[in-house]
Amino acid sequence: MYKLFFRLCFTRMDPEQAHHLAFRWIRLAARVPVLRTFLAALLAPRYRELRTEALGLRMHGPFGLAAGFDKNAVAIDGMAMLGFDHVEIGTVTGEPQPGNPRKRLFRLVPDRALINRMGFNNDGSAAVAERLRTRVPVFRTVVGVNIGKTKAVPEAEAVADYVKSAERLARHADYLVVNVSSPNTPGLRNLQATESLRPLLTAVREAADRTVTDRRVPLLVKIAPDLADEDVDAVADLAVELGLDGIIATNTTVSREGLASPARLAGETGGLSGAPLKQRSLEVLRRLHARVGDRLTLVGVGGIENAEDAWQRILAGATLVQGYSAFVYEGPFYARALHKGLAARLRASPYATLADAVGADTRKAVQ
């Protein structure tokens, strides 16, 4: 039914308008007690065998919503109602900004992909922090906060901009993510170079520790799939050296290799997400796990369409997995189907727990 509705309605709408419409429905449903209880029972059944501990946090399962869908922390309970085990909000910037001019979001239906050049459109860290501070949770779910650079801030002042966001948001985050990998903010990916990344991550870590004194807020960095292998290794080594808690692999790509969509769409500038990203994201994840082992929590994201994709990321070393683009194509039963299939794969595997399966392929390769 959803796929028919998607073809008949959503594909005829501007993708960003369709996103806002669906988002509004999710938020409204989560505000009606009877409806949200019914939908949570239908769409978010719990599987005991999928319970996950990561980053010092307990989750119903390993599958979360990637950053970019709920930029302003307005639908956390709605996304938990749909079955996501954790919700990563953002990307949030130090100052509010409208993002890039429209049109800035494109569907590549033949490729089951999206291209976006949204440009970190969000309400800014002060407004989002206040929203999180006053939020009364309906569902128990882990909330990650993804922070990025304000476009108007010069690259030389980027550290101070990230620190501002960290100071405002860290106390409200179950975990914090430094995003240096979106292709839609000029100069942002330059911060992935270790000589720039080291002072940035150090400053954000210090800001989080200074602001939140009653617990340690886990800190992760999100990297691009377009990094050369040696740069992936360098980021991994730096993350271990600085005592980071994890790495998210990967953000969107600027590559357009192998797309079936018309050139007028495939040629749009911005970050490509969805199914075409699957192979490279998996390669980066495997490389990271081979480099860091169990010293860091790895989060696999990019092209995760179903339970098999999630299972492959777990075997490659991901403790947590995230989705976004496939949610657009699969609809509200996306998380439910993925959880059901993942539980079935675990039962059919030689592993007693999901944690035992994490990185199993890497361990076999070493042996």
Coordinates of C-alpha atoms in Angstrom, one line a residue, residues 7 10 103 113 156 162 191 223 252 256 293 306 321 353:
R7 CA 4.2 6.0 -6.8
F10 CA 4.9 11.2 -3.3
K103 CA 15.3 22.9 -5.2
A113 CA 18.7 6.9 -3.9
A156 CA 39.7 29.2 10.6
Y162 CA 31.6 23.5 17.0
L191 CA 38.3 19.3 8.4
I223 CA 33.4 10.4 7.9
T252 CA 26.9 10.8 1.6
R256 CA 27.9 9.2 -9.4
G293 CA 39.0 -3.8 16.4
N306 CA 16.9 -4.4 4.6
V321 CA 23.4 0.6 12.1
T353 CA 24.2 -12.9 20.8

